[in-house]
Short mmCIF file of C-alpha atoms in Angstrom, two decimals:
data_model
loop_
_atom_site.label_atom_id
_atom_site.label_comp_id
_atom_site.label_asym_id
_atom_site.label_seq_id
_atom_site.Cartn_x
_atom_site.Cartn_y
_atom_site.Cartn_z
CA MET A 1 -17.12 -5.40 -2.42
CA LYS A 2 -13.92 -6.10 -0.43
CA GLN A 3 -12.49 -9.59 -0.74
CA SER A 4 -12.17 -9.99 3.04
CA ILE A 5 -15.91 -9.39 3.50
CA LEU A 6 -16.70 -12.41 1.32
CA LYS A 7 -15.06 -14.67 3.89
CA ASN A 8 -17.89 -13.89 6.31
CA ILE A 9 -20.64 -14.70 3.80
CA PRO A 10 -21.48 -18.43 3.80
CA ILE A 11 -22.74 -20.27 0.73
CA ILE A 12 -26.53 -19.81 0.40
CA PRO A 13 -28.30 -23.23 0.37
CA ASP A 14 -31.09 -22.09 -1.94
CA LEU A 15 -29.70 -22.62 -5.45
CA SER A 16 -31.53 -19.79 -7.17
CA GLU A 17 -30.48 -17.33 -4.45
CA ASN A 18 -26.97 -18.73 -4.59
CA ILE A 19 -26.74 -18.11 -8.33
CA LYS A 20 -28.17 -14.63 -7.87
CA LYS A 21 -25.55 -13.85 -5.21
CA ILE A 22 -22.71 -15.10 -7.39
CA LYS A 23 -23.89 -12.93 -10.29
CA GLU A 24 -24.13 -9.96 -7.94
CA ILE A 25 -20.59 -10.40 -6.63
CA SER A 26 -19.05 -11.05 -10.05
CA GLY A 27 -20.95 -8.23 -11.69
CA GLU A 28 -22.29 -10.73 -14.23
CA SER A 29 -18.85 -11.09 -15.82
CA SER A 30 -19.02 -12.63 -19.27
CA ASP A 31 -16.25 -15.16 -18.57
CA VAL A 32 -18.03 -16.66 -15.54
CA LEU A 33 -19.97 -19.60 -16.99
CA ILE A 34 -23.06 -20.80 -15.11
CA ASN A 35 -24.52 -24.13 -16.25
CA GLU A 36 -27.73 -25.20 -14.51
CA VAL A 37 -28.30 -28.96 -14.67
CA GLU A 38 -30.34 -31.67 -12.96
CA ILE A 39 -28.47 -34.49 -11.25
CA SER A 40 -30.37 -37.46 -9.85
CA GLY A 41 -33.57 -35.43 -9.89
CA LEU A 42 -32.00 -32.56 -7.93
CA LYS A 43 -31.32 -29.07 -9.23
CA ALA A 44 -27.62 -28.28 -9.41
CA CYS A 45 -25.29 -25.80 -11.09
CA LEU A 46 -21.74 -26.08 -12.43
CA PHE A 47 -19.64 -22.92 -12.36
CA CYS A 48 -16.37 -22.35 -14.20
CA CYS A 49 -14.32 -19.47 -15.65
CA GLU A 50 -13.85 -19.42 -19.40
CA GLY A 51 -10.24 -19.66 -20.50
CA LEU A 52 -9.04 -21.15 -17.19
CA VAL A 53 -10.51 -24.64 -17.55
CA SER A 54 -10.33 -27.48 -20.04
CA THR A 55 -13.79 -27.86 -21.55
CA ALA A 56 -12.93 -31.34 -22.82
CA THR A 57 -11.95 -32.45 -19.30
CA ILE A 58 -15.14 -31.01 -17.81
CA THR A 59 -17.30 -32.76 -20.38
CA GLU A 60 -15.63 -36.17 -20.22
CA LEU A 61 -14.69 -36.44 -16.55
CA ILE A 62 -17.28 -34.26 -14.81
CA LEU A 63 -20.53 -33.79 -16.74
CA HIS A 64 -20.88 -37.28 -18.25
CA PRO A 65 -20.38 -39.15 -14.94
CA LEU A 66 -22.64 -36.71 -13.06
CA MET A 67 -25.50 -37.18 -15.51
CA LYS A 68 -25.46 -40.94 -14.84
CA ILE A 69 -26.02 -40.61 -11.09
CA ASP A 70 -29.35 -41.96 -9.81
CA LEU A 71 -29.68 -42.11 -6.03
CA PRO A 72 -32.72 -43.17 -4.00
CA ASP A 73 -32.03 -40.30 -1.58
CA LYS A 74 -32.71 -37.04 -3.46
CA SER A 75 -31.22 -34.72 -0.84
CA ALA A 76 -28.33 -32.37 -1.60
CA GLU A 77 -26.23 -33.80 1.24
CA ALA A 78 -26.59 -37.35 -0.11
CA LEU A 79 -25.71 -36.24 -3.63
CA LEU A 80 -22.58 -34.26 -2.69
CA SER A 81 -21.43 -36.95 -0.23
CA HIS A 82 -21.78 -39.59 -2.95
CA ILE A 83 -19.82 -37.46 -5.46
CA ASN A 84 -17.12 -36.56 -2.98
CA GLY A 85 -16.76 -39.98 -1.39
CA LYS A 86 -17.47 -42.53 -4.11
CA MET A 87 -16.61 -40.86 -7.43
CA LEU A 88 -13.05 -40.05 -8.48
CA LEU A 89 -13.85 -37.12 -10.78
CA SER A 90 -10.68 -35.21 -9.92
CA ILE A 91 -7.62 -35.72 -7.75
CA ASP A 92 -7.73 -32.14 -6.50
CA ARG A 93 -11.15 -31.71 -4.80
CA PRO A 94 -11.30 -28.85 -2.28
CA THR A 95 -14.53 -27.60 -0.71
CA ALA A 96 -15.78 -24.00 -0.45
CA TYR A 97 -18.00 -22.94 2.47
CA ASN A 98 -17.92 -19.18 1.80
CA TYR A 99 -17.79 -16.92 -1.22
CA GLU A 100 -14.16 -15.91 -0.72
CA ASP A 101 -13.06 -19.54 -1.16
CA PHE A 102 -15.61 -19.96 -3.97
CA PHE A 103 -14.19 -17.16 -6.11
CA ARG A 104 -10.57 -18.01 -5.29
CA LEU A 105 -11.13 -21.54 -6.59
CA LEU A 106 -13.19 -20.30 -9.54
CA ASN A 107 -10.44 -17.89 -10.60
CA SER A 108 -7.79 -20.59 -10.14
CA GLY A 109 -9.29 -22.81 -12.85
CA PHE A 110 -11.56 -25.07 -10.78
CA ALA A 111 -15.05 -26.16 -11.76
CA LEU A 112 -17.48 -25.80 -8.84
CA LEU A 113 -20.66 -27.81 -8.28
CA ALA A 114 -23.48 -26.38 -6.17
CA ALA A 115 -26.62 -28.36 -5.28
CA ASP A 116 -30.00 -27.01 -4.18
CA GLY A 117 -30.11 -27.25 -0.39
CA ALA A 118 -26.36 -27.58 0.25
CA ASP A 119 -24.45 -24.92 2.19
CA TYR A 120 -21.13 -25.78 0.59
CA VAL A 121 -19.74 -26.26 -2.92
CA LEU A 122 -17.55 -29.03 -4.35
CA ALA A 123 -14.62 -28.02 -6.55
CA PHE A 124 -12.79 -30.07 -9.19
CA GLY A 125 -9.31 -29.31 -10.49
CA VAL A 126 -9.76 -29.13 -14.27
CA GLN A 127 -7.32 -26.33 -15.10
CA GLY A 128 -6.60 -25.96 -18.79
CA TYR A 129 -5.32 -22.42 -19.33
CA GLU A 130 -2.55 -21.60 -21.77
CA SER A 131 0.93 -21.02 -20.39
CA ARG A 132 4.48 -20.53 -21.59
CA GLY A 133 6.51 -23.70 -22.05
CA ILE A 134 9.70 -24.50 -20.15
CA ASN A 135 12.52 -22.64 -21.89
CA GLU A 136 16.11 -21.69 -21.21
CA PRO A 137 16.48 -18.92 -18.60
CA SER A 138 17.05 -15.59 -20.28
CA GLY A 139 19.05 -13.92 -17.51
CA GLU A 140 21.26 -16.73 -16.17
CA ASN A 141 22.91 -18.25 -19.20
CA ASN A 142 25.36 -21.11 -18.84
CA LEU A 143 27.53 -23.32 -21.03
CA THR A 144 27.33 -26.77 -19.49
CA GLY A 145 24.44 -26.78 -17.01
CA SER A 146 20.73 -27.41 -17.33
CA HIS A 147 18.76 -25.32 -19.81
CA GLU A 148 15.47 -25.46 -17.89
CA GLY A 149 14.00 -22.32 -16.42
CA PHE A 150 11.03 -21.51 -14.24
CA VAL A 151 7.76 -20.46 -15.88
CA GLU A 152 4.79 -18.38 -14.75
CA VAL A 153 2.71 -21.33 -13.45
CA ILE A 154 3.59 -22.03 -9.82
CA ARG A 155 2.64 -25.72 -9.86
CA THR A 156 4.88 -26.32 -12.86
CA ASN A 157 7.73 -24.69 -10.96
CA MET A 158 7.01 -26.88 -7.95
CA SER A 159 7.23 -29.96 -10.17
CA LEU A 160 10.58 -28.80 -11.60
CA ILE A 161 11.96 -28.64 -8.06
CA ARG A 162 10.48 -32.01 -7.11
CA ARG A 163 12.01 -33.65 -10.19
CA LYS A 164 15.48 -32.62 -9.05
CA ILE A 165 15.04 -33.30 -5.32
CA LYS A 166 13.06 -36.50 -4.79
CA SER A 167 13.68 -36.60 -1.05
CA PRO A 168 10.61 -36.82 1.22
CA VAL A 169 12.07 -34.07 3.44
CA LEU A 170 11.51 -31.51 0.67
CA VAL A 171 8.52 -29.45 1.83
CA GLN A 172 6.49 -27.25 -0.52
CA LYS A 173 3.60 -25.41 1.13
CA LEU A 174 1.08 -23.30 -0.78
CA PHE A 175 -0.58 -20.25 0.73
CA VAL A 176 -2.46 -17.20 -0.56
CA LEU A 177 -1.63 -13.48 -0.27
CA GLY A 178 -3.14 -10.35 -1.78
CA ASP A 179 -6.66 -9.21 -0.93
CA LYS A 180 -7.65 -8.64 -4.57
CA SER A 181 -5.25 -10.80 -6.57
CA GLN A 182 -5.48 -13.84 -4.23
CA THR A 183 -2.06 -14.90 -5.50
CA ASP A 184 -0.74 -18.39 -4.77
CA LEU A 185 2.68 -18.47 -3.14
CA CYS A 186 4.80 -21.47 -2.18
CA ILE A 187 7.46 -21.73 0.49
CA CYS A 188 10.04 -24.48 -0.14
CA TYR A 189 12.63 -25.90 2.26
CA MET A 190 14.31 -29.10 3.45
CA SER A 191 12.71 -30.00 6.78
CA ASP A 192 15.86 -31.72 8.07
CA ARG A 193 18.06 -28.67 7.45
CA VAL A 194 15.86 -25.66 8.20
CA PRO A 195 14.61 -25.04 11.77
CA LYS A 196 10.87 -24.50 12.18
CA LYS A 197 11.45 -21.21 13.99
CA LEU A 198 13.04 -19.77 10.84
CA ILE A 199 10.04 -20.82 8.74
CA LYS A 200 7.72 -19.25 11.32
CA ARG A 201 9.64 -15.96 11.24
CA ILE A 202 9.51 -15.82 7.45
CA MET A 203 5.80 -16.62 7.37
CA ASP A 204 5.14 -13.99 10.05
CA SER A 205 6.93 -11.43 7.87
CA LEU A 206 4.87 -12.42 4.83
CA ASN A 207 1.59 -12.35 6.74
CA LYS A 208 2.22 -8.71 7.62
CA THR A 209 1.71 -7.74 3.99
CA GLU A 210 -1.54 -5.90 3.38
CA LEU A 211 -1.12 -5.44 -0.37
CA GLU A 212 -4.23 -5.76 -2.50
CA SER A 213 -2.30 -7.46 -5.29
CA ILE A 214 0.94 -9.46 -5.55
CA LEU A 215 1.98 -9.78 -9.17
CA SER A 216 5.69 -10.59 -8.84
CA THR A 217 8.40 -11.44 -6.32
CA GLY A 218 9.37 -7.77 -6.01
CA TYR A 219 6.09 -7.06 -4.19
CA ILE A 220 6.97 -9.25 -1.19
CA GLN A 221 10.76 -8.84 -1.09
CA PRO A 222 10.68 -5.65 1.06
CA PHE A 223 8.59 -7.46 3.67
CA ILE A 224 11.17 -10.26 3.93
CA GLU A 225 14.14 -7.93 4.27
CA SER A 226 14.08 -6.56 7.80
CA GLY A 227 16.65 -3.75 7.51
CA LYS A 228 16.52 -0.33 5.85
CA HIS A 229 19.01 1.79 3.89
CA ARG A 230 20.81 -1.24 2.52
CA ILE A 231 23.09 -1.07 -0.48
CA PHE A 232 23.06 -4.81 -1.10
CA SER A 233 20.04 -7.11 -1.06
CA SER A 234 19.98 -9.93 1.50
CA VAL A 235 17.37 -11.87 -0.51
CA GLY A 236 18.52 -13.77 -3.59
CA MET A 237 16.64 -14.32 -6.82
CA THR A 238 16.94 -16.98 -9.52
CA GLU A 239 14.99 -18.38 -12.45
CA ARG A 240 16.95 -21.64 -12.57
CA PRO A 241 15.59 -24.77 -10.84
CA ASP A 242 19.08 -26.29 -10.47
CA VAL A 243 20.39 -23.19 -8.70
CA LEU A 244 17.37 -23.12 -6.40
CA CYS A 245 17.73 -26.83 -5.56
CA SER A 246 21.39 -26.38 -4.66
CA LYS A 247 20.44 -23.58 -2.28
CA LEU A 248 17.67 -25.68 -0.71
CA ILE A 249 20.15 -28.48 -0.05
CA GLU A 250 22.40 -25.92 1.67
CA GLY A 251 19.57 -25.28 4.12
CA ARG A 252 18.02 -22.18 2.60
CA VAL A 253 14.38 -21.24 2.09
CA ALA A 254 12.76 -20.40 -1.26
CA ILE A 255 9.54 -18.59 -2.10
CA LEU A 256 7.70 -18.99 -5.41
CA VAL A 257 5.04 -16.57 -6.65
CA ASP A 258 2.39 -17.60 -9.15
CA GLY A 259 2.68 -15.58 -12.34
CA ASN A 260 6.41 -14.88 -11.96
CA PRO A 261 9.29 -17.07 -13.21
CA TYR A 262 11.69 -15.95 -10.49
CA ALA A 263 12.13 -17.50 -7.04
CA LEU A 264 13.33 -15.72 -3.91
CA ILE A 265 16.09 -17.31 -1.80
CA ILE A 266 16.59 -16.65 1.92
CA PRO A 267 19.22 -15.96 3.11
CA LYS A 268 21.56 -14.58 0.45
CA LEU A 269 25.30 -14.24 1.08
CA VAL A 270 27.70 -11.88 -0.66
CA SER A 271 29.60 -14.85 -2.11
CA ASP A 272 26.47 -16.01 -3.96
CA ASN A 273 26.84 -13.11 -6.39
CA PHE A 274 30.12 -14.53 -7.69
CA GLN A 275 29.02 -18.15 -8.16
CA THR A 276 27.41 -19.70 -11.25
CA VAL A 277 26.31 -23.16 -12.34
CA ASP A 278 29.24 -23.43 -14.74
CA ASP A 279 31.70 -23.16 -11.84
CA TYR A 280 30.74 -26.67 -10.77
CA ASN A 281 31.08 -28.13 -14.25
CA PHE A 282 34.55 -26.69 -14.84
CA LYS A 283 37.76 -28.04 -13.39
CA PRO A 284 38.33 -26.68 -9.85
CA TYR A 285 41.37 -24.63 -10.87
CA PHE A 286 39.49 -22.98 -13.75
CA GLY A 287 36.36 -22.45 -11.63
CA THR A 288 38.55 -20.73 -9.03
CA PHE A 289 40.10 -18.53 -11.74
CA ILE A 290 36.68 -17.47 -13.03
CA ARG A 291 35.46 -16.79 -9.50
CA TRP A 292 38.41 -14.53 -8.73
CA LEU A 293 37.95 -12.87 -12.10
CA LYS A 294 34.46 -11.87 -10.96
CA TYR A 295 35.74 -10.48 -7.67
CA GLY A 296 38.26 -8.39 -9.62
CA ALA A 297 35.59 -7.27 -12.10
CA PHE A 298 33.43 -6.05 -9.22
CA PHE A 299 36.12 -3.77 -7.81
CA LEU A 300 37.12 -2.65 -11.30
CA SER A 301 33.55 -1.77 -12.18
CA VAL A 302 32.91 0.21 -9.00
CA LEU A 303 36.27 1.92 -8.45
CA LEU A 304 37.99 2.44 -11.83
CA PRO A 305 36.16 5.66 -12.89
CA ALA A 306 36.55 7.08 -9.36
CA PHE A 307 40.30 6.34 -9.35
CA TYR A 308 40.64 8.01 -12.75
CA VAL A 309 38.90 11.16 -11.52
CA ALA A 310 40.79 11.23 -8.19
CA VAL A 311 44.21 10.81 -9.78
CA ALA A 312 43.51 13.31 -12.57
CA MET A 313 42.23 16.02 -10.19
CA HIS A 314 44.10 15.47 -6.91
CA HIS A 315 46.99 13.03 -7.29
CA PRO A 316 48.68 13.50 -10.70
CA GLU A 317 52.01 12.67 -9.04
CA LEU A 318 50.99 9.02 -9.04
CA LEU A 319 51.25 8.92 -12.86
CA ASN A 320 54.47 8.59 -14.81
CA SER A 321 55.40 11.38 -17.23
CA THR A 322 54.02 9.63 -20.32
CA LEU A 323 50.58 9.03 -18.82
CA LEU A 324 50.54 12.52 -17.31
CA VAL A 325 51.19 14.17 -20.67
CA LEU A 326 48.57 11.97 -22.35
CA LEU A 327 46.00 12.86 -19.69
CA SER A 328 46.69 16.59 -19.82
CA GLN A 329 46.48 16.67 -23.62
CA SER A 330 43.17 14.84 -23.64
CA GLU A 331 41.57 17.05 -21.00
CA GLU A 332 42.97 20.50 -21.89
CA ASN A 333 40.22 21.31 -24.42
CA ALA A 334 37.35 19.55 -22.62
CA PRO A 335 34.48 22.00 -21.93
CA PHE A 336 33.38 20.24 -18.72
CA SER A 337 35.06 19.24 -15.47
CA ILE A 338 36.31 15.68 -15.22
CA VAL A 339 33.64 14.82 -12.62
CA ALA A 340 30.78 16.11 -14.77
CA GLU A 341 32.32 14.48 -17.83
CA THR A 342 32.62 11.10 -16.13
CA ILE A 343 29.12 11.12 -14.65
CA GLY A 344 27.70 12.19 -18.01
CA VAL A 345 29.42 9.31 -19.83
CA LEU A 346 28.25 6.77 -17.21
CA ILE A 347 24.66 8.02 -17.40
CA MET A 348 24.78 7.90 -21.21
CA TYR A 349 25.89 4.25 -21.00
CA GLU A 350 22.91 3.50 -18.77
CA ILE A 351 20.54 5.24 -21.18
CA ILE A 352 21.85 3.24 -24.12
CA LYS A 353 21.62 0.01 -22.10
CA GLU A 354 18.05 0.79 -21.03
CA ALA A 355 17.06 1.62 -24.61
CA GLY A 356 18.42 -1.70 -25.84
CA LEU A 357 16.58 -3.52 -23.07
CA ARG A 358 13.17 -1.91 -23.62
CA LEU A 359 13.12 -2.00 -27.41
CA PRO A 360 11.96 -5.12 -29.29
CA LYS A 361 14.67 -7.78 -29.45
CA ALA A 362 14.89 -7.50 -33.23
CA VAL A 363 16.21 -3.91 -33.00
CA GLY A 364 17.31 -3.53 -29.36
CA GLY A 365 20.78 -5.02 -29.79
CA ALA A 366 21.45 -3.16 -33.01
CA VAL A 367 20.35 0.17 -31.52
CA SER A 368 22.65 -0.31 -28.50
CA ILE A 369 25.68 -1.04 -30.69
CA VAL A 370 25.03 1.70 -33.24
CA ALA A 371 24.18 4.30 -30.59
CA GLY A 372 27.29 3.46 -28.59
CA ILE A 373 29.59 3.70 -31.58
CA ILE A 374 28.08 6.84 -33.10
CA ILE A 375 27.66 8.78 -29.85
CA GLY A 376 31.08 7.78 -28.52
CA ASP A 377 32.94 8.55 -31.74
CA SER A 378 31.13 11.85 -32.24
CA ALA A 379 31.74 12.95 -28.66
CA VAL A 380 35.46 12.23 -28.89
CA GLN A 381 35.84 13.86 -32.32
CA SER A 382 34.05 17.00 -31.16
CA GLY A 383 36.14 17.23 -28.01
CA LEU A 384 33.24 16.86 -25.58
CA ILE A 385 34.75 13.68 -24.08
CA SER A 386 38.36 12.61 -23.80
CA THR A 387 39.45 9.26 -25.21
CA PRO A 388 40.99 7.95 -21.93
CA LEU A 389 37.80 8.74 -20.03
CA LEU A 390 35.63 6.97 -22.60
CA THR A 391 37.91 3.92 -22.38
CA VAL A 392 37.81 3.89 -18.57
CA ALA A 393 34.03 4.23 -18.47
CA ALA A 394 33.51 1.50 -21.07
CA LEU A 395 35.82 -0.88 -19.19
CA SER A 396 33.98 -0.17 -15.96
CA VAL A 397 30.53 -0.77 -17.48
CA VAL A 398 31.58 -3.98 -19.24
CA SER A 399 33.15 -5.30 -16.02
CA GLY A 400 29.81 -4.81 -14.28
CA PHE A 401 28.14 -7.16 -16.74
CA VAL A 402 30.19 -10.02 -15.28
CA ILE A 403 28.18 -9.79 -12.03
CA PRO A 404 24.57 -9.22 -13.18
CA GLU A 405 23.19 -9.90 -9.68
CA LEU A 406 24.85 -6.70 -8.43
CA THR A 407 23.93 -4.44 -11.35
CA GLN A 408 21.72 -2.11 -9.30
CA SER A 409 24.25 -1.68 -6.48
CA ILE A 410 27.20 -1.27 -8.85
CA THR A 411 25.46 1.39 -10.96
CA ILE A 412 24.73 3.65 -7.99
CA LEU A 413 28.03 3.03 -6.18
CA ARG A 414 30.02 3.80 -9.34
CA ILE A 415 28.54 7.30 -9.58
CA VAL A 416 28.80 8.03 -5.83
CA PHE A 417 32.46 6.96 -5.78
CA VAL A 418 33.16 9.30 -8.74
CA ILE A 419 31.64 12.23 -6.79
CA CYS A 420 33.68 11.44 -3.67
CA GLY A 421 36.84 10.95 -5.73
CA GLY A 422 36.31 14.29 -7.45
CA ILE A 423 35.79 16.18 -4.15
CA TRP A 424 38.25 14.52 -1.77
CA GLY A 425 40.45 12.37 -4.02
CA LEU A 426 41.68 9.00 -2.83
CA TYR A 427 40.81 9.94 0.75
CA GLY A 428 37.16 10.32 -0.22
CA ILE A 429 37.23 6.97 -2.00
CA SER A 430 38.73 5.34 1.09
CA LEU A 431 36.13 6.85 3.42
CA LEU A 432 33.23 5.87 1.16
CA GLY A 433 34.71 2.39 0.75
CA ALA A 434 34.80 2.00 4.53
CA ALA A 435 31.19 3.18 4.80
CA VAL A 436 30.09 0.67 2.13
CA LEU A 437 31.97 -2.10 3.95
CA PHE A 438 30.30 -1.19 7.25
CA ASN A 439 26.90 -1.18 5.56
CA MET A 440 27.62 -4.59 4.05
CA CYS A 441 28.70 -6.05 7.39
CA ALA A 442 25.58 -4.65 9.05
CA THR A 443 23.32 -6.34 6.51
CA GLU A 444 21.67 -9.27 8.24
CA ASP A 445 18.32 -11.04 8.02
CA TYR A 446 16.97 -13.70 10.41
CA GLY A 447 20.38 -13.91 12.10
CA PHE A 448 22.40 -14.68 8.96
CA PRO A 449 25.25 -12.21 8.29
CA TYR A 450 25.43 -11.17 4.63
CA THR A 451 29.25 -11.15 4.63
CA ALA A 452 29.65 -14.68 6.04
CA PRO A 453 31.84 -16.70 5.87
CA PHE A 454 34.33 -13.81 5.39
CA ALA A 455 33.04 -11.84 8.37
CA PRO A 456 32.58 -13.57 10.71
CA PHE A 457 35.33 -15.79 9.37
CA ILE A 458 34.28 -19.43 9.24
CA LYS A 459 37.05 -21.64 7.94
CA LYS A 460 34.75 -24.62 7.37
CA ALA A 461 32.72 -22.66 4.80
CA MET A 462 35.65 -21.18 2.88
CA GLY A 463 36.22 -24.31 0.80
CA ASP A 464 33.59 -23.33 -1.76
CA THR A 465 33.61 -19.55 -1.37
CA ALA A 466 36.96 -17.99 -2.15
CA VAL A 467 37.93 -21.01 -4.26
CA ARG A 468 36.02 -23.75 -6.03
CA SER A 469 36.68 -27.01 -4.24
CA GLY A 470 36.49 -30.37 -5.96
CA PHE A 471 33.52 -32.64 -5.35
CA LYS A 472 35.71 -35.25 -3.65
CA LYS A 473 36.39 -32.73 -0.91
CA MET A 474 32.87 -31.35 -0.88
CA GLN A 475 31.23 -34.75 -0.41
CA ASN A 476 32.53 -34.95 3.16
CA ASN A 477 31.44 -31.42 4.01
CA ASP A 478 28.05 -31.31 5.76
CA PHE A 479 28.11 -27.52 6.13
CA THR A 480 24.76 -25.68 5.82
CA VAL A 481 23.86 -22.02 6.19
CA GLU A 482 22.35 -22.80 9.59
CA ASP A 483 25.93 -23.14 10.83
CA LEU A 484 26.37 -19.45 9.98
CA HIS A 485 23.40 -18.66 12.19
CA GLU A 486 24.91 -20.56 15.09
CA GLN A 487 28.22 -18.75 14.67
CA ASN A 488 26.59 -15.35 14.73
#
């Protein structure tokens, strides 16, 4: 039975028929617990899902108080009104009038009370399922910042944000998407810094999703990004509450998905890829140095193999005699062309990296190191790969690790630049570079240019983009990303 159909089926007042209907819809699942009881002389039933609720909480705070009720009026309406209005059994007490809401609450860890003769069901928040504790983020390590990371439970993540931003203008709204999964999502923003029309546009984009299940942030990201054929993503992602809070204060919007420890950030700017939490704990001059180091690592990672291929095949005159002799000696006995050799080495690096990532942690790191050393040394000794090429490829791959947010884009661009450099030399690299730049400048979502504040150039926003400004200067800067929207 489709989930949407259940919305049109109201709760059956007759308790026995109600129980029969619930068993029919659930297929008599073993984890759906049905406890028939008598409260104040009236037949009632308590429903819950095993493993999602705290049995101790249900017994102490729900069942014991309910069993003590004795009302002169034995009607279902009087009983439920008394429980809902005069008994504080749970802080979170929604009401279900149809079976779609009933099963969404049941599968979210609520206990539901149905009474004979009532056409609605009371729900009590008694969640008690197991979840992972708050640990250090695995993908965004830092030296001096917070070591808290998001977890899979959305309400825990909401509390982590609220702990860091105690302002009343912080808005966190829950909503549900996914016809089958009925996944809880949360949109977070600062009401004094984000216009309502932007929130409406984002929600309209999300409501267009017709997916049956939403199990991670990657399911909804394509619906938020409006453009196609983009090299760089205009939606950010983080698993750090402190990073997310800093973006919210800048006037951005965040989306949390229940069951996933990553949050989406809208909009994302190109400069965000080169900023980390540690930048703001270092001295400004050192933070600026690290930031420029990352910009340099990006260009090195993308262009170095392509420049090597272009110079070796089309522009050897750019090398001095010593380097030219070294290059010719290393490549004279190679069985493959330089382009094929370079692409093969880059793909082999990706295979080794993927193997280390997918294997258990106990052996993944060791396998990556051993495989890299053995394969690289054997390939050089056998003459399949030249030593300079292996060095260039390794330097390029390692440089890409400095900017993990751009790993996907860098990996593909690196190979495409090598192909263009091998066919057309430096001219091909220049043309492809211009095309990538045009694509980057054309990337825009909800009116926010991805390349801002570089293009369009906004001097007011450059203080914490190209360089890391001190907090004494930043405290007088009231710049938010909405200013980028106005400039566009």
